[in-house]
PDB file of C-alpha atoms in Angstrom:
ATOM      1  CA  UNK U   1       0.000   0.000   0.000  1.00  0.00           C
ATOM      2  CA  UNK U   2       1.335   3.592  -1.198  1.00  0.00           C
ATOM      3  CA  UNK U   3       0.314   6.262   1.466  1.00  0.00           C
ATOM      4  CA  UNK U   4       2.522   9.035  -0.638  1.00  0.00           C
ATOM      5  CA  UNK U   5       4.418  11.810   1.396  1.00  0.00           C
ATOM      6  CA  UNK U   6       2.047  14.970   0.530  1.00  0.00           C
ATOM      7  CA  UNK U   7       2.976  18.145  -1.446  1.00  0.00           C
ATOM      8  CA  UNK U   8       4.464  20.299   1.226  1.00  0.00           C
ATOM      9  CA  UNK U   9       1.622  22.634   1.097  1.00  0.00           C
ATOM     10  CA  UNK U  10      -1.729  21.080   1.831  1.00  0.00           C
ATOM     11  CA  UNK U  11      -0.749  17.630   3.064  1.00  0.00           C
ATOM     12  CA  UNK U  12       2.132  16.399   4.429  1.00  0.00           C
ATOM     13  CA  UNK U  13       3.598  12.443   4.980  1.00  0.00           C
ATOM     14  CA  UNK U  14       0.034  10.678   4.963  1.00  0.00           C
ATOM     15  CA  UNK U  15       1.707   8.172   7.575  1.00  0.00           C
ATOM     16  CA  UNK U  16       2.379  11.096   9.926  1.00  0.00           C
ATOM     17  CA  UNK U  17      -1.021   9.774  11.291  1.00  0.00           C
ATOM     18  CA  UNK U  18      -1.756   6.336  12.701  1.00  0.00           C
ATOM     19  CA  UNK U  19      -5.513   6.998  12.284  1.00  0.00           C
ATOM     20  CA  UNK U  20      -4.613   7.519   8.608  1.00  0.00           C
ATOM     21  CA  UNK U  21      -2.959   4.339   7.928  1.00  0.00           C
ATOM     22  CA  UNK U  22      -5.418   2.453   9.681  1.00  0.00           C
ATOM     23  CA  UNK U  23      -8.156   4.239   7.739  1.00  0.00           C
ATOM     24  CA  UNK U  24      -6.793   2.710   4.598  1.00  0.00           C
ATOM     25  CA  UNK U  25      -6.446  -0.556   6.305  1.00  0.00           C
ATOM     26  CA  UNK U  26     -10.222  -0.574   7.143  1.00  0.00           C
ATOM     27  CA  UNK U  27     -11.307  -0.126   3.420  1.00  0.00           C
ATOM     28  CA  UNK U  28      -9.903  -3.520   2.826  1.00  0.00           C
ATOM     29  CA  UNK U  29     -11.622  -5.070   5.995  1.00  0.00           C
ATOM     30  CA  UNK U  30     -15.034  -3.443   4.759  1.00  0.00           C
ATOM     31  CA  UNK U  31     -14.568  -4.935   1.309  1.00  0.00           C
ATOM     32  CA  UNK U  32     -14.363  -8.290   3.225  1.00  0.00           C
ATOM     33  CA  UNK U  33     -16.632  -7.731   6.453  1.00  0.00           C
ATOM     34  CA  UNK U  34     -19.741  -6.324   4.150  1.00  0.00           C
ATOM     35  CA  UNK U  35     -21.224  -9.062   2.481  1.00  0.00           C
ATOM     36  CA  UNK U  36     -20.317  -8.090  -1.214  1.00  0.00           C
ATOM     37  CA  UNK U  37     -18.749  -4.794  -0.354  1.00  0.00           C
ATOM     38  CA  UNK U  38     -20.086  -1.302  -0.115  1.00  0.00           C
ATOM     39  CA  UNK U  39     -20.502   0.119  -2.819  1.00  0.00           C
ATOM     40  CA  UNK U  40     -19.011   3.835  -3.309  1.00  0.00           C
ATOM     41  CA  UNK U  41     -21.021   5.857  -3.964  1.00  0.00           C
ATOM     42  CA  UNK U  42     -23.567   7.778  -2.100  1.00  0.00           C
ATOM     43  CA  UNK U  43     -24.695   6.821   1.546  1.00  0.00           C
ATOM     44  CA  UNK U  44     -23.205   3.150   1.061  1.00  0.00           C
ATOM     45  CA  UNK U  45     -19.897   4.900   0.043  1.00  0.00           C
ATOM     46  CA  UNK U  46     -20.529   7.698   2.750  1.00  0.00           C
ATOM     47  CA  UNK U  47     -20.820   4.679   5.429  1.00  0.00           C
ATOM     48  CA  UNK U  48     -17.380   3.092   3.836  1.00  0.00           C
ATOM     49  CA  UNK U  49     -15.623   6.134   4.414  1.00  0.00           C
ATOM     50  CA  UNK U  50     -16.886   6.968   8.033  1.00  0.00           C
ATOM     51  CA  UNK U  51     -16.357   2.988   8.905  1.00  0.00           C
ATOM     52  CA  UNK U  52     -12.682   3.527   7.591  1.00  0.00           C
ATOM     53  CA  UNK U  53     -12.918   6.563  10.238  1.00  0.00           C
ATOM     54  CA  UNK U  54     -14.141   4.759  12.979  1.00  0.00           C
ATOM     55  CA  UNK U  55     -11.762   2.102  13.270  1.00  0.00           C
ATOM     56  CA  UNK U  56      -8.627   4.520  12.307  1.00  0.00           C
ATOM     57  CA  UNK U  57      -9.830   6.649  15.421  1.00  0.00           C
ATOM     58  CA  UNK U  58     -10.265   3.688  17.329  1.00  0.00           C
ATOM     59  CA  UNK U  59      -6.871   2.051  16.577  1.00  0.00           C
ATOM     60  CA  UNK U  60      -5.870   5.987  17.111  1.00  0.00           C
ATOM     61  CA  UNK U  61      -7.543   5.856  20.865  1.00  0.00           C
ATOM     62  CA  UNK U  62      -5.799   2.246  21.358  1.00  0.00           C
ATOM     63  CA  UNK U  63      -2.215   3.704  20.734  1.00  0.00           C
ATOM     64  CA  UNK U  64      -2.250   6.765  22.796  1.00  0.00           C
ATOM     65  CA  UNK U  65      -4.141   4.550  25.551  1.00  0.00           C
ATOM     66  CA  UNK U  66      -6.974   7.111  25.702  1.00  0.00           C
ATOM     67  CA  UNK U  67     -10.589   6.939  26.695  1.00  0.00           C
ATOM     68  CA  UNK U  68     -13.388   8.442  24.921  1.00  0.00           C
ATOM     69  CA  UNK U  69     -13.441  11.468  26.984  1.00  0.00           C
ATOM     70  CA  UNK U  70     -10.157  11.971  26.452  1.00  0.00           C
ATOM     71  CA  UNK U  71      -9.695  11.435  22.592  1.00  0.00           C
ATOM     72  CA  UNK U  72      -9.424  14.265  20.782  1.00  0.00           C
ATOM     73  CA  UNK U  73     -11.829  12.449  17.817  1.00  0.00           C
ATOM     74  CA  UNK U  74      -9.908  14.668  14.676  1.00  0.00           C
ATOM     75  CA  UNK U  75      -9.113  12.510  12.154  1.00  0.00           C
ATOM     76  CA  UNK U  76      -5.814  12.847  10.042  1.00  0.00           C
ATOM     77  CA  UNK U  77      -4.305  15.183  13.100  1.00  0.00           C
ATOM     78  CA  UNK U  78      -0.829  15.840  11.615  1.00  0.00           C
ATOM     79  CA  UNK U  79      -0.659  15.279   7.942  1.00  0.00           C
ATOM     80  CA  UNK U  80      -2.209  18.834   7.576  1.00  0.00           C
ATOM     81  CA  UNK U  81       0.461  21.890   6.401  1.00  0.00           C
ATOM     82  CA  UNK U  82       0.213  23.993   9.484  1.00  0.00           C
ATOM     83  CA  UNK U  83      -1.169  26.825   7.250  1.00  0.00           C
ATOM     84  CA  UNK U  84      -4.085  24.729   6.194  1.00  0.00           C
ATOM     85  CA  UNK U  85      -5.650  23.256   9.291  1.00  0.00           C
ATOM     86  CA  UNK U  86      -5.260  20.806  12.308  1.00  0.00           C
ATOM     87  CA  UNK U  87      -6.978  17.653  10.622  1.00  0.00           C
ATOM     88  CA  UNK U  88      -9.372  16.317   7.859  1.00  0.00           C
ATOM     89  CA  UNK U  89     -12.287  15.566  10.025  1.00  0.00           C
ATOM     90  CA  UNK U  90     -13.959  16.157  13.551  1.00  0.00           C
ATOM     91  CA  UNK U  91     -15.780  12.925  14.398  1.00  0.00           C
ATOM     92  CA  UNK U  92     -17.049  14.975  18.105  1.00  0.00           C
ATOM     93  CA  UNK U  93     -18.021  18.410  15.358  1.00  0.00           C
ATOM     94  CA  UNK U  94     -17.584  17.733  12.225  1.00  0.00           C
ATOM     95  CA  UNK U  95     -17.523  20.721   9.537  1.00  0.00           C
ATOM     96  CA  UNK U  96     -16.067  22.559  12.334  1.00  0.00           C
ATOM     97  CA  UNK U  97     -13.013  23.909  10.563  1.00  0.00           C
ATOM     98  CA  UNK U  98     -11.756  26.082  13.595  1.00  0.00           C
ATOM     99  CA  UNK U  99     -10.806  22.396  14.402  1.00  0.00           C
ATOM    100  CA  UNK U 100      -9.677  20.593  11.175  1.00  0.00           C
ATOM    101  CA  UNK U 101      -9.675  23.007   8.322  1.00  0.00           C
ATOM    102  CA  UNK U 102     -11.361  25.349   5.745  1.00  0.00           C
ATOM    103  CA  UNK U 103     -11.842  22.412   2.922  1.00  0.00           C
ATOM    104  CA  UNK U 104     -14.338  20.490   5.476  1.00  0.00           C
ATOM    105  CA  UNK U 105     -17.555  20.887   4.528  1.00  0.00           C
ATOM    106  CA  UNK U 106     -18.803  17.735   6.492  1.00  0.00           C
ATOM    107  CA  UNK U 107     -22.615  17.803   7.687  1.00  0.00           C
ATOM    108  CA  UNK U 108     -23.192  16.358  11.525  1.00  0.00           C
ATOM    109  CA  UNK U 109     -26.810  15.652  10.701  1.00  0.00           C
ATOM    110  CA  UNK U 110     -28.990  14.863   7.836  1.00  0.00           C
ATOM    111  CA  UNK U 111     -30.440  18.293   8.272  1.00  0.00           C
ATOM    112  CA  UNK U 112     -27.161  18.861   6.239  1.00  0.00           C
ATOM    113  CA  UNK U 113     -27.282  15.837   4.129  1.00  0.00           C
ATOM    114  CA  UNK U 114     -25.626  16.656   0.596  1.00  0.00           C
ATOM    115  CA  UNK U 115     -27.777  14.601  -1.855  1.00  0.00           C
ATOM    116  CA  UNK U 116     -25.681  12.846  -4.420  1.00  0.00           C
ATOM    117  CA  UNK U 117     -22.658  14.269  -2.657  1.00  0.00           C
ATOM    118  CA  UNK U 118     -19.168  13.299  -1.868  1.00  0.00           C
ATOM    119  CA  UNK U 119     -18.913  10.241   0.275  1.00  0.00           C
ATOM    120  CA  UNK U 120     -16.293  12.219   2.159  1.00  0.00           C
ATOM    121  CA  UNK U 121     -18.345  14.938   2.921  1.00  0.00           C
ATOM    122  CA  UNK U 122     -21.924  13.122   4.197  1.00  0.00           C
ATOM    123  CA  UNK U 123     -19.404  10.295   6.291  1.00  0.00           C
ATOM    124  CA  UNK U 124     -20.054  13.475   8.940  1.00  0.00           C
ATOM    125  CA  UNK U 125     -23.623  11.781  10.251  1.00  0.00           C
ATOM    126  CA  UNK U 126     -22.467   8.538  10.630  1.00  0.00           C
ATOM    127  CA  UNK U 127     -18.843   9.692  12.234  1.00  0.00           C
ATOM    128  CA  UNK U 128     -20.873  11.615  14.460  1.00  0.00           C
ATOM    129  CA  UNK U 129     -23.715   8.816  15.148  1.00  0.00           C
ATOM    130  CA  UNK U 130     -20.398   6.344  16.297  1.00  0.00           C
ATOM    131  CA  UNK U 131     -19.185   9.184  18.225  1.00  0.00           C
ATOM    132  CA  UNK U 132     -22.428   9.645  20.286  1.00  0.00           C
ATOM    133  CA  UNK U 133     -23.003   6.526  20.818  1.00  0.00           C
ATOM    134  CA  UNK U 134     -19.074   5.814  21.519  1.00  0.00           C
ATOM    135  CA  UNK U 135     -19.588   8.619  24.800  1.00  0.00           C
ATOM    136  CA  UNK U 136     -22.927   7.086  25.871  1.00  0.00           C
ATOM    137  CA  UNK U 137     -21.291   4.181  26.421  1.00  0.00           C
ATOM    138  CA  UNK U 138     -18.338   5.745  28.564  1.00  0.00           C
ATOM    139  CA  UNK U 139     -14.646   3.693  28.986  1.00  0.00           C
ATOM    140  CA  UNK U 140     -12.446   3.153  25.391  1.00  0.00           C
ATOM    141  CA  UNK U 141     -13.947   2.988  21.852  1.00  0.00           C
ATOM    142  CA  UNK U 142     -12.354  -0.613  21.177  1.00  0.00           C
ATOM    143  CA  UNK U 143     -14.766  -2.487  24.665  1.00  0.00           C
ATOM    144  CA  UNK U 144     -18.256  -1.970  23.299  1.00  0.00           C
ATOM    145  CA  UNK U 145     -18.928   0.677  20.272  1.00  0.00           C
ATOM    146  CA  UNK U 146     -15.869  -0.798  18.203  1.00  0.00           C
ATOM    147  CA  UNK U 147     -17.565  -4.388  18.529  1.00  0.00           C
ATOM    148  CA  UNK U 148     -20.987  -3.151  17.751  1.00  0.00           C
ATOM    149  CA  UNK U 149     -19.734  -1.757  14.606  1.00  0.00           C
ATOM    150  CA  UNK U 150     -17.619  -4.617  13.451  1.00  0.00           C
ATOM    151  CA  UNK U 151     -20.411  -6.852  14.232  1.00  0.00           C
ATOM    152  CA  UNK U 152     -23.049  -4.617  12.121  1.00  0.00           C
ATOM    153  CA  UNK U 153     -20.790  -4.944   9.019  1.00  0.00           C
ATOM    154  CA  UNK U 154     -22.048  -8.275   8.436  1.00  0.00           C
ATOM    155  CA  UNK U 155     -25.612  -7.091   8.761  1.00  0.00           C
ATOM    156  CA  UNK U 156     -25.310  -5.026   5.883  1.00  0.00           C
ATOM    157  CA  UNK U 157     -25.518  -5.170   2.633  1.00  0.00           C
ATOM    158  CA  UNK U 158     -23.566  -3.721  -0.522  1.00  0.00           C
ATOM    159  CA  UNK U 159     -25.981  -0.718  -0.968  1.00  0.00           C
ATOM    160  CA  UNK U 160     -26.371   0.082   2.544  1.00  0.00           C
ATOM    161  CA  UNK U 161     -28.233   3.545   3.592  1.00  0.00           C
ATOM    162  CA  UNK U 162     -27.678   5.458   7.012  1.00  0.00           C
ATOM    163  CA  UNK U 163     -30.620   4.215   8.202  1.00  0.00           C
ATOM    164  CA  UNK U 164     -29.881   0.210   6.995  1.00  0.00           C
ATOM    165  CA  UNK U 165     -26.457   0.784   9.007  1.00  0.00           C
ATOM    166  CA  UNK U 166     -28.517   2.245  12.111  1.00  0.00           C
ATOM    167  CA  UNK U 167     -30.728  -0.845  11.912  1.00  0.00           C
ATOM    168  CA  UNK U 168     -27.576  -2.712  11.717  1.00  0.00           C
ATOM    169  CA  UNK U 169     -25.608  -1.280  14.781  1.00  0.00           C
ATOM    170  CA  UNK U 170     -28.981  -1.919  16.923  1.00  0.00           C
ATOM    171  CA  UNK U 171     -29.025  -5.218  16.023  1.00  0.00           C
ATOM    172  CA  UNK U 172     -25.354  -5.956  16.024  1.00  0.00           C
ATOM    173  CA  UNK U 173     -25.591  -4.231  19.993  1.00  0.00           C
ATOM    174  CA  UNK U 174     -28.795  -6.858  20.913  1.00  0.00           C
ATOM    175  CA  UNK U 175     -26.780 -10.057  19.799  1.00  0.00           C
ATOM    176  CA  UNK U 176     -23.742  -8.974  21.463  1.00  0.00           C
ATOM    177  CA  UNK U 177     -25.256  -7.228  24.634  1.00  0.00           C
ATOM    178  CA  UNK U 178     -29.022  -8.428  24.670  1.00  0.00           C
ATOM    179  CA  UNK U 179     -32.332  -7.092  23.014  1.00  0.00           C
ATOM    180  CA  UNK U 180     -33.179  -3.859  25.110  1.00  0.00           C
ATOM    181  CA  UNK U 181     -30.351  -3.248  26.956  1.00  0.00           C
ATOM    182  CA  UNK U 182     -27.892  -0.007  27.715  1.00  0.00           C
ATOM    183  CA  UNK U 183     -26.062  -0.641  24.901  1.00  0.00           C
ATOM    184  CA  UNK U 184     -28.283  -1.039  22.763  1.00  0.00           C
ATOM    185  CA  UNK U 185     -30.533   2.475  23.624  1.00  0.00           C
ATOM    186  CA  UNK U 186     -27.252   3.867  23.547  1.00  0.00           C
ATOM    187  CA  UNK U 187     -26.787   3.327  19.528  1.00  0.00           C
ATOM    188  CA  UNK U 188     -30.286   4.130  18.923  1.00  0.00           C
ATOM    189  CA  UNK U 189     -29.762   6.913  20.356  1.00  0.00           C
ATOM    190  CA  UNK U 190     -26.826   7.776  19.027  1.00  0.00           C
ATOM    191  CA  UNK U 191     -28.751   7.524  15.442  1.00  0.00           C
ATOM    192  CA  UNK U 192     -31.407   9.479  16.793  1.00  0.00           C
ATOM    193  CA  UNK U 193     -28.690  12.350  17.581  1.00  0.00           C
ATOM    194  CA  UNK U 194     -28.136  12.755  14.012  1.00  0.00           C
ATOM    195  CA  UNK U 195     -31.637  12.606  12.563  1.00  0.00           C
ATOM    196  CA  UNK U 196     -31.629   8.993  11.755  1.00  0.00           C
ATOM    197  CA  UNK U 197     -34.060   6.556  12.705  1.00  0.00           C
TER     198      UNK U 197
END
């Protein structure tokens, strides 16, 4: 796999970031993990990109030995020219660009949905739905919201919508921690956050 080493002015070394690397990684476990892939393109390709998120900030969260309250949640932290910004994405705010930079135009709900838009851009409700329900359920990403997403991959299928992925994550919570239980109000909710049910 070829990361590349940036330009110097927008992006520098691409494996200045662990979340990065493991980003990439994740695209290959998806292609795997989701029966038949996702396919990339809008909110199945969204949900590819913002899984490839979730586990990079996870494996992130792992390495630094950080909870959830204390992960920063910015994505790509430190491959960013210091004129440009801080990071690609805020999982905890994304679009915020006083925290990443001025290219992110990520929505956090799906009030600001982007029909037909880039996959990059609309991964903002779904980062943000694994977020919410990642602080709901308190301690590190990788004991219970990591597993609850891993699980849901298999749930899903290669044309997957926010709301097929929401289904998924409830389920994936009920078979791991039982039908009704914290964990799984906690995802719901987290879906709920972010306008979808």
């Amino acid at each position: 796999m070829v990361y590349g080493d940036g330009d110097g002015k927008l992006f520098l070394g691409f494996t200045g970031a662990v979340d990065v690397i493991a980003h990439e990684l994740t695209h290959g476990v998806t292609q795997y993990a989701v029966p038949g892939g996702l396919v990339y393109e809008d909110q199945s390709g969204a949900l590819n990109e913002s899984i490839s998120d979730v586990f990079g900030s996870i494996v992130k969260q792992w390495t630094l030995k950080q909870n959830v309250e204390q992960a920063d949640w910015l994505v790509g932290a430190g491959i960013m020219a210091p004129s440009v910004g801080k990071a690609l994405r805020s999982m905890a705010d994304p679009g915020n660009q006083k925290l990443t930079w001025s290219g992110d135009d990520q929505p956090k709900t799906m009030a600001g949905y982007v029909e037909n838009g880039d996959v990059h851009t609309n991964s903002g409700i779904p980062n943000h739905a694994f977020y919410a329900a990642a602080i709901a359920l308190k301690g590190n990403s990788w004991d219970k919201a990591g597993p609850i997403w891993y699980k849901a991959l298999s749930l899903l299928t290669a044309n997957a919508t926010f709301a097929d992925m929401a289904k998924a994550t409830a389920q994936a919570a009920a078979l791991l921690y039982g039908a009704d239980s914290a964990e799984q109000h906690a995802v719901q909710a987290a879906w709920k956050v972010v306008g979808v049910e």
